[in-house]
Amino acid sequence: MTVLSRTEIEPAGGVALWRQIADAIRLDIVGGKLETGDRLAGELPLAERFGVNRHTVRRAIAVLVEEGVLRAEHGRGTFVAEARRLSYPIGRRTRFSEGLAGQTKQRARTILSSRIERATARLAERLDVKPGTRLIRVETVAFADGRALSRATGWLPEQRFPEYPAVLAETGSTTEALKRYGIDDYSRGSTRISARHATTDEAQVLKLAPGAVVLVSDAVDIDAAGVPIHTLLTRFPADRMELVV
Amino acid sequence: MTVLSRTEIEPAGGVALWRQIADAIRLDIVGGKLETGDRLAGELPLAERFGVNRHTVRRAIAVLVEEGVLRAEHGRGTFVAEARRLSYPIGRRTRFSEGLAGQTKQRARTILSSRIERATARLAERLDVKPGTRLIRVETVAFADGRALSRATGWLPEQRFPEYPAVLAETGSTTEALKRYGIDDYSRGSTRISARHATTDEAQVLKLAPGAVVLVSDAVDIDAAGVPIHTLLTRFPADRMELVV
DNA sequence: CCAACTTGTATAGTGGAATAGACAAGTACG
DNA sequence: CGTACTTGTCTATTCCACTATACAAGTTGG
């Protein structure tokens, strides 16, 4: 049973060996090579496979145990505690709550903050308004089954959506909130997907180790007439979520 | 001129400070906050902003200079050498060469290797064949203007596409190669997008620093009748490419 | 020319990452 | 029971990331 592919780890690059090893093991778990309850190879075999000292492997495992991904049992071995990665669908009619239905028991969204901002050139182009237009900026976090799944920043023109944060807080759903403004239907214009290391702010809110990878989705929603409603910058923890087109 | 947001950098996490800083600066560049030719803030102001020593900032800059992202001039300052991130469209009819047309002058694909493999349960499900079916596995790298843009692994059923690697090498294009087998049209079934740190193999082939982030696209192409043709696992360097849905 | 900025270089000290080896303590199996 | 495996703990050592300070050397503008 080849538990891990013979991934050789190089010494440097600014990323500690123990972190590279932790990432490699986590990858085998969320990638499906290891399933919940499976027993990991022993520390000594793993150390040999990665070409490092046993203590370096131990540190990597300690991090994954801390994260809740692995579970170590004295004298028996180390086991996979939790494996699955959630899939978030992306399409014309993406709805947050529907997308994850069936994958999680409970879902929730929290508004971190909101404020008025002037449209930069970039935002103005996206929302098809004049630069300097007053926009509402809303910062949110989404949870499912107690784990943070996304950190999003949204912008809407204030003129069309006055008091939006209050309405969103009251309804708890983007779809419902937009209905209050007479928008019965909306769809996704374009989505740009990229990836990068998490910022310290994101790492804090999403409870990630610094240096973790986030998937970034930059989307624009449009109404039935094709007019941009709001633009949304969402960051997903790459080890917990994948996007499905 | 706020060249960089006041991103505070935390000490540890297994990722070196200089790497976190390099990532932060690169993010400002590919994210559009800094454009080609712009002057970066001085090393001392940067060090103060990140809360680190000047030498730590210097090391981060040295890496970006090495990558060709920045250009340092003695006595004058440090400047952005190259900014733009390429956009790779994802849709029903994704064609590699068309997708990047207009963004690059020259494009090329190299076949690294190919071999026969037995379908695992996972691959069998994707290609709608029995587990153990003989598959052709093709490893490729794509370049544009001399820079590596993607590292892909493809699987096709051998029975339907005998000698595929030779045909692909001869035609140089997936679309053309498939025509030889009577497939005039094909489209994308589903695409799953995730992100993670690059493996050492990927870092080598794509010429990335170890610890760099890759976008991973896992797709299935189907013919006009809806039968799976081939499945493709593509890794893009996240700092050079973004995916557009 | 000179003052005030910039990047480049050198040296020295501190703390953490990684290695090495030895041993304690739990579990499984004949 | 006892052997062979496992994870857990300790100590010592080497190497590099990071800090701190100082100064060289290029550029710009008055």
PDB file of N, CA and C (backbone and C1' of nucleotides) in Angstrom, chain D residues 2-26:
ATOM      1  P    DG D   2       9.210 -12.657  29.848  1.00  0.00           P
ATOM      2  O5'  DG D   2       9.369 -12.388  28.286  1.00  0.00           O
ATOM      3  C5'  DG D   2       9.360 -13.494  27.368  1.00  0.00           C
ATOM      4  C4'  DG D   2       9.364 -12.954  25.954  1.00  0.00           C
ATOM      5  C3'  DG D   2      10.275 -11.753  25.731  1.00  0.00           C
ATOM      6  O3'  DG D   2      10.810 -11.841  24.424  1.00  0.00           O
ATOM      7  C1'  DG D   2       8.094 -11.173  25.149  1.00  0.00           C
ATOM      8  P    DT D   3      12.293 -11.421  24.089  1.00  0.00           P
ATOM      9  O5'  DT D   3      12.207 -11.092  22.531  1.00  0.00           O
ATOM     10  C5'  DT D   3      11.532 -11.988  21.659  1.00  0.00           C
ATOM     11  C4'  DT D   3      10.753 -11.212  20.619  1.00  0.00           C
ATOM     12  C3'  DT D   3      11.495 -10.007  20.010  1.00  0.00           C
ATOM     13  O3'  DT D   3      11.550 -10.177  18.604  1.00  0.00           O
ATOM     14  C1'  DT D   3       9.291  -9.412  20.633  1.00  0.00           C
ATOM     15  P    DA D   4      12.514  -9.238  17.710  1.00  0.00           P
ATOM     16  O5'  DA D   4      11.496  -8.406  16.816  1.00  0.00           O
ATOM     17  C5'  DA D   4      10.266  -9.000  16.368  1.00  0.00           C
ATOM     18  C4'  DA D   4       9.281  -7.904  16.038  1.00  0.00           C
ATOM     19  C3'  DA D   4       9.926  -6.636  15.462  1.00  0.00           C
ATOM     20  O3'  DA D   4       9.243  -6.235  14.279  1.00  0.00           O
ATOM     21  C1'  DA D   4       8.514  -6.082  17.262  1.00  0.00           C
ATOM     22  P    DC D   5       9.932  -5.146  13.302  1.00  0.00           P
ATOM     23  O5'  DC D   5       9.139  -3.799  13.679  1.00  0.00           O
ATOM     24  C5'  DC D   5       7.999  -3.438  12.958  1.00  0.00           C
ATOM     25  C4'  DC D   5       6.903  -2.959  13.870  1.00  0.00           C
ATOM     26  C3'  DC D   5       6.766  -1.446  13.995  1.00  0.00           C
ATOM     27  O3'  DC D   5       6.204  -0.881  12.849  1.00  0.00           O
ATOM     28  C1'  DC D   5       6.246  -2.573  16.043  1.00  0.00           C
ATOM     29  P    DT D   6       6.512   0.622  12.489  1.00  0.00           P
ATOM     30  O5'  DT D   6       5.705   1.459  13.574  1.00  0.00           O
ATOM     31  C5'  DT D   6       4.280   1.613  13.451  1.00  0.00           C
ATOM     32  C4'  DT D   6       3.718   2.092  14.770  1.00  0.00           C
ATOM     33  C3'  DT D   6       4.059   3.515  15.156  1.00  0.00           C
ATOM     34  O3'  DT D   6       3.191   4.422  14.521  1.00  0.00           O
ATOM     35  C1'  DT D   6       4.254   2.051  17.040  1.00  0.00           C
ATOM     36  P    DT D   7       3.675   5.930  14.284  1.00  0.00           P
ATOM     37  O5'  DT D   7       3.448   6.620  15.704  1.00  0.00           O
ATOM     38  C5'  DT D   7       2.130   6.728  16.228  1.00  0.00           C
ATOM     39  C4'  DT D   7       2.188   7.174  17.682  1.00  0.00           C
ATOM     40  C3'  DT D   7       2.569   8.644  17.899  1.00  0.00           C
ATOM     41  O3'  DT D   7       1.781   9.178  18.955  1.00  0.00           O
ATOM     42  C1'  DT D   7       4.076   7.259  19.056  1.00  0.00           C
ATOM     43  P    DG D   8       2.000  10.747  19.381  1.00  0.00           P
ATOM     44  O5'  DG D   8       3.056  10.671  20.573  1.00  0.00           O
ATOM     45  C5'  DG D   8       2.638  10.234  21.858  1.00  0.00           C
ATOM     46  C4'  DG D   8       3.745  10.458  22.883  1.00  0.00           C
ATOM     47  C3'  DG D   8       4.282  11.898  22.931  1.00  0.00           C
ATOM     48  O3'  DG D   8       4.304  12.335  24.288  1.00  0.00           O
ATOM     49  C1'  DG D   8       6.066  10.368  22.698  1.00  0.00           C
ATOM     50  P    DT D   9       4.641  13.876  24.628  1.00  0.00           P
ATOM     51  O5'  DT D   9       6.173  13.842  25.097  1.00  0.00           O
ATOM     52  C5'  DT D   9       6.567  12.930  26.119  1.00  0.00           C
ATOM     53  C4'  DT D   9       8.073  12.981  26.325  1.00  0.00           C
ATOM     54  C3'  DT D   9       8.689  14.385  26.308  1.00  0.00           C
ATOM     55  O3'  DT D   9       9.378  14.574  27.536  1.00  0.00           O
ATOM     56  C1'  DT D   9       9.972  12.880  25.025  1.00  0.00           C
ATOM     57  P    DC D  10       9.893  16.057  27.937  1.00  0.00           P
ATOM     58  O5'  DC D  10      11.480  15.963  27.842  1.00  0.00           O
ATOM     59  C5'  DC D  10      12.164  14.862  28.441  1.00  0.00           C
ATOM     60  C4'  DC D  10      13.556  14.748  27.860  1.00  0.00           C
ATOM     61  C3'  DC D  10      14.276  16.081  27.634  1.00  0.00           C
ATOM     62  O3'  DC D  10      15.266  16.265  28.643  1.00  0.00           O
ATOM     63  C1'  DC D  10      14.647  14.520  25.858  1.00  0.00           C
ATOM     64  P    DT D  11      16.105  17.682  28.649  1.00  0.00           P
ATOM     65  O5'  DT D  11      17.440  17.344  27.846  1.00  0.00           O
ATOM     66  C5'  DT D  11      18.061  16.076  27.986  1.00  0.00           C
ATOM     67  C4'  DT D  11      19.242  16.003  27.039  1.00  0.00           C
ATOM     68  C3'  DT D  11      19.956  17.338  26.818  1.00  0.00           C
ATOM     69  O3'  DT D  11      21.359  17.149  26.828  1.00  0.00           O
ATOM     70  C1'  DT D  11      19.301  16.443  24.740  1.00  0.00           C
ATOM     71  P    DA D  12      22.336  18.443  26.866  1.00  0.00           P
ATOM     72  O5'  DA D  12      23.163  18.308  25.520  1.00  0.00           O
ATOM     73  C5'  DA D  12      23.552  17.024  25.039  1.00  0.00           C
ATOM     74  C4'  DA D  12      24.038  17.151  23.604  1.00  0.00           C
ATOM     75  C3'  DA D  12      24.723  18.485  23.283  1.00  0.00           C
ATOM     76  O3'  DA D  12      25.925  18.256  22.574  1.00  0.00           O
ATOM     77  C1'  DA D  12      22.952  18.093  21.768  1.00  0.00           C
ATOM     78  P    DT D  13      26.886  19.503  22.188  1.00  0.00           P
ATOM     79  O5'  DT D  13      26.703  19.624  20.611  1.00  0.00           O
ATOM     80  C5'  DT D  13      26.615  18.434  19.821  1.00  0.00           C
ATOM     81  C4'  DT D  13      26.278  18.804  18.390  1.00  0.00           C
ATOM     82  C3'  DT D  13      26.890  20.129  17.917  1.00  0.00           C
ATOM     83  O3'  DT D  13      27.551  19.944  16.686  1.00  0.00           O
ATOM     84  C1'  DT D  13      24.570  20.078  17.467  1.00  0.00           C
ATOM     85  P    DT D  14      28.459  21.100  16.045  1.00  0.00           P
ATOM     86  O5'  DT D  14      27.729  21.398  14.667  1.00  0.00           O
ATOM     87  C5'  DT D  14      27.260  20.313  13.864  1.00  0.00           C
ATOM     88  C4'  DT D  14      26.318  20.840  12.798  1.00  0.00           C
ATOM     89  C3'  DT D  14      26.788  22.116  12.095  1.00  0.00           C
ATOM     90  O3'  DT D  14      26.650  21.953  10.691  1.00  0.00           O
ATOM     91  C1'  DT D  14      24.614  22.430  12.953  1.00  0.00           C
ATOM     92  P    DC D  15      27.212  23.060   9.685  1.00  0.00           P
ATOM     93  O5'  DC D  15      25.915  23.821   9.197  1.00  0.00           O
ATOM     94  C5'  DC D  15      24.826  23.062   8.655  1.00  0.00           C
ATOM     95  C4'  DC D  15      23.626  23.974   8.440  1.00  0.00           C
ATOM     96  C3'  DC D  15      23.963  25.293   7.738  1.00  0.00           C
ATOM     97  O3'  DC D  15      22.976  25.542   6.744  1.00  0.00           O
ATOM     98  C1'  DC D  15      22.825  25.719   9.763  1.00  0.00           C
ATOM     99  P    DC D  16      23.271  26.618   5.584  1.00  0.00           P
ATOM    100  O5'  DC D  16      21.998  27.580   5.625  1.00  0.00           O
ATOM    101  C5'  DC D  16      20.692  27.004   5.718  1.00  0.00           C
ATOM    102  C4'  DC D  16      19.758  27.967   6.435  1.00  0.00           C
ATOM    103  C3'  DC D  16      19.738  29.392   5.862  1.00  0.00           C
ATOM    104  O3'  DC D  16      18.397  29.833   5.863  1.00  0.00           O
ATOM    105  C1'  DC D  16      20.111  29.477   8.154  1.00  0.00           C
ATOM    106  P    DA D  17      17.852  30.859   4.773  1.00  0.00           P
ATOM    107  O5'  DA D  17      16.687  31.630   5.530  1.00  0.00           O
ATOM    108  C5'  DA D  17      15.791  30.893   6.352  1.00  0.00           C
ATOM    109  C4'  DA D  17      15.294  31.770   7.481  1.00  0.00           C
ATOM    110  C3'  DA D  17      14.948  33.203   7.081  1.00  0.00           C
ATOM    111  O3'  DA D  17      13.758  33.585   7.759  1.00  0.00           O
ATOM    112  C1'  DA D  17      16.586  33.230   8.784  1.00  0.00           C
ATOM    113  P    DC D  18      13.047  34.968   7.351  1.00  0.00           P
ATOM    114  O5'  DC D  18      13.632  36.024   8.390  1.00  0.00           O
ATOM    115  C5'  DC D  18      13.375  35.850   9.783  1.00  0.00           C
ATOM    116  C4'  DC D  18      14.264  36.784  10.576  1.00  0.00           C
ATOM    117  C3'  DC D  18      14.252  38.252  10.116  1.00  0.00           C
ATOM    118  O3'  DC D  18      13.497  39.023  11.038  1.00  0.00           O
ATOM    119  C1'  DC D  18      16.408  37.481  10.822  1.00  0.00           C
ATOM    120  P    DT D  19      13.513  40.634  10.972  1.00  0.00           P
ATOM    121  O5'  DT D  19      14.726  41.008  11.926  1.00  0.00           O
ATOM    122  C5'  DT D  19      14.746  40.516  13.265  1.00  0.00           C
ATOM    123  C4'  DT D  19      15.947  41.058  13.991  1.00  0.00           C
ATOM    124  C3'  DT D  19      16.129  42.582  13.891  1.00  0.00           C
ATOM    125  O3'  DT D  19      16.195  43.137  15.200  1.00  0.00           O
ATOM    126  C1'  DT D  19      18.153  41.441  13.341  1.00  0.00           C
ATOM    127  P    DA D  20      16.042  44.728  15.416  1.00  0.00           P
ATOM    128  O5'  DA D  20      17.550  45.230  15.462  1.00  0.00           O
ATOM    129  C5'  DA D  20      18.514  44.486  16.203  1.00  0.00           C
ATOM    130  C4'  DA D  20      19.902  45.080  15.967  1.00  0.00           C
ATOM    131  C3'  DA D  20      19.890  46.563  15.566  1.00  0.00           C
ATOM    132  O3'  DA D  20      20.604  47.312  16.553  1.00  0.00           O
ATOM    133  C1'  DA D  20      21.321  45.291  14.145  1.00  0.00           C
ATOM    134  P    DT D  21      20.653  48.942  16.502  1.00  0.00           P
ATOM    135  O5'  DT D  21      22.047  49.255  15.799  1.00  0.00           O
ATOM    136  C5'  DT D  21      23.135  48.394  16.023  1.00  0.00           C
ATOM    137  C4'  DT D  21      24.291  48.707  15.104  1.00  0.00           C
ATOM    138  C3'  DT D  21      24.355  50.133  14.556  1.00  0.00           C
ATOM    139  O3'  DT D  21      25.615  50.692  14.889  1.00  0.00           O
ATOM    140  C1'  DT D  21      24.715  48.564  12.829  1.00  0.00           C
ATOM    141  P    DA D  22      25.965  52.258  14.590  1.00  0.00           P
ATOM    142  O5'  DA D  22      27.074  52.168  13.439  1.00  0.00           O
ATOM    143  C5'  DA D  22      28.003  51.098  13.430  1.00  0.00           C
ATOM    144  C4'  DA D  22      28.628  50.971  12.053  1.00  0.00           C
ATOM    145  C3'  DA D  22      28.833  52.305  11.320  1.00  0.00           C
ATOM    146  O3'  DA D  22      30.226  52.539  11.134  1.00  0.00           O
ATOM    147  C1'  DA D  22      27.902  50.626   9.888  1.00  0.00           C
ATOM    148  P    DC D  23      30.698  53.971  10.549  1.00  0.00           P
ATOM    149  O5'  DC D  23      30.874  53.701   8.981  1.00  0.00           O
ATOM    150  C5'  DC D  23      31.631  52.567   8.563  1.00  0.00           C
ATOM    151  C4'  DC D  23      31.368  52.278   7.105  1.00  0.00           C
ATOM    152  C3'  DC D  23      31.527  53.476   6.148  1.00  0.00           C
ATOM    153  O3'  DC D  23      32.389  53.101   5.089  1.00  0.00           O
ATOM    154  C1'  DC D  23      29.566  52.292   5.679  1.00  0.00           C
ATOM    155  P    DA D  24      33.050  54.243   4.162  1.00  0.00           P
ATOM    156  O5'  DA D  24      32.876  53.616   2.702  1.00  0.00           O
ATOM    157  C5'  DA D  24      33.130  52.227   2.510  1.00  0.00           C
ATOM    158  C4'  DA D  24      32.465  51.757   1.226  1.00  0.00           C
ATOM    159  C3'  DA D  24      32.621  52.712   0.044  1.00  0.00           C
ATOM    160  O3'  DA D  24      32.904  51.961  -1.127  1.00  0.00           O
ATOM    161  C1'  DA D  24      30.331  52.315   0.430  1.00  0.00           C
ATOM    162  P    DA D  25      33.428  52.725  -2.439  1.00  0.00           P
ATOM    163  O5'  DA D  25      32.103  52.971  -3.279  1.00  0.00           O
ATOM    164  C5'  DA D  25      31.329  51.857  -3.692  1.00  0.00           C
ATOM    165  C4'  DA D  25      30.068  52.344  -4.366  1.00  0.00           C
ATOM    166  C3'  DA D  25      30.269  53.547  -5.307  1.00  0.00           C
ATOM    167  O3'  DA D  25      29.518  53.337  -6.477  1.00  0.00           O
ATOM    168  C1'  DA D  25      28.572  54.002  -3.801  1.00  0.00           C
ATOM    169  P    DG D  26      29.942  54.018  -7.840  1.00  0.00           P
ATOM    170  O5'  DG D  26      28.561  54.547  -8.451  1.00  0.00           O
ATOM    171  C5'  DG D  26      27.600  53.615  -8.904  1.00  0.00           C
ATOM    172  C4'  DG D  26      26.214  54.182  -8.674  1.00  0.00           C
ATOM    173  C3'  DG D  26      25.901  55.456  -9.459  1.00  0.00           C
ATOM    174  O3'  DG D  26      24.908  55.194 -10.430  1.00  0.00           O
ATOM    175  C1'  DG D  26      25.210  55.627  -7.173  1.00  0.00           C
TER     176       DG D  26
END
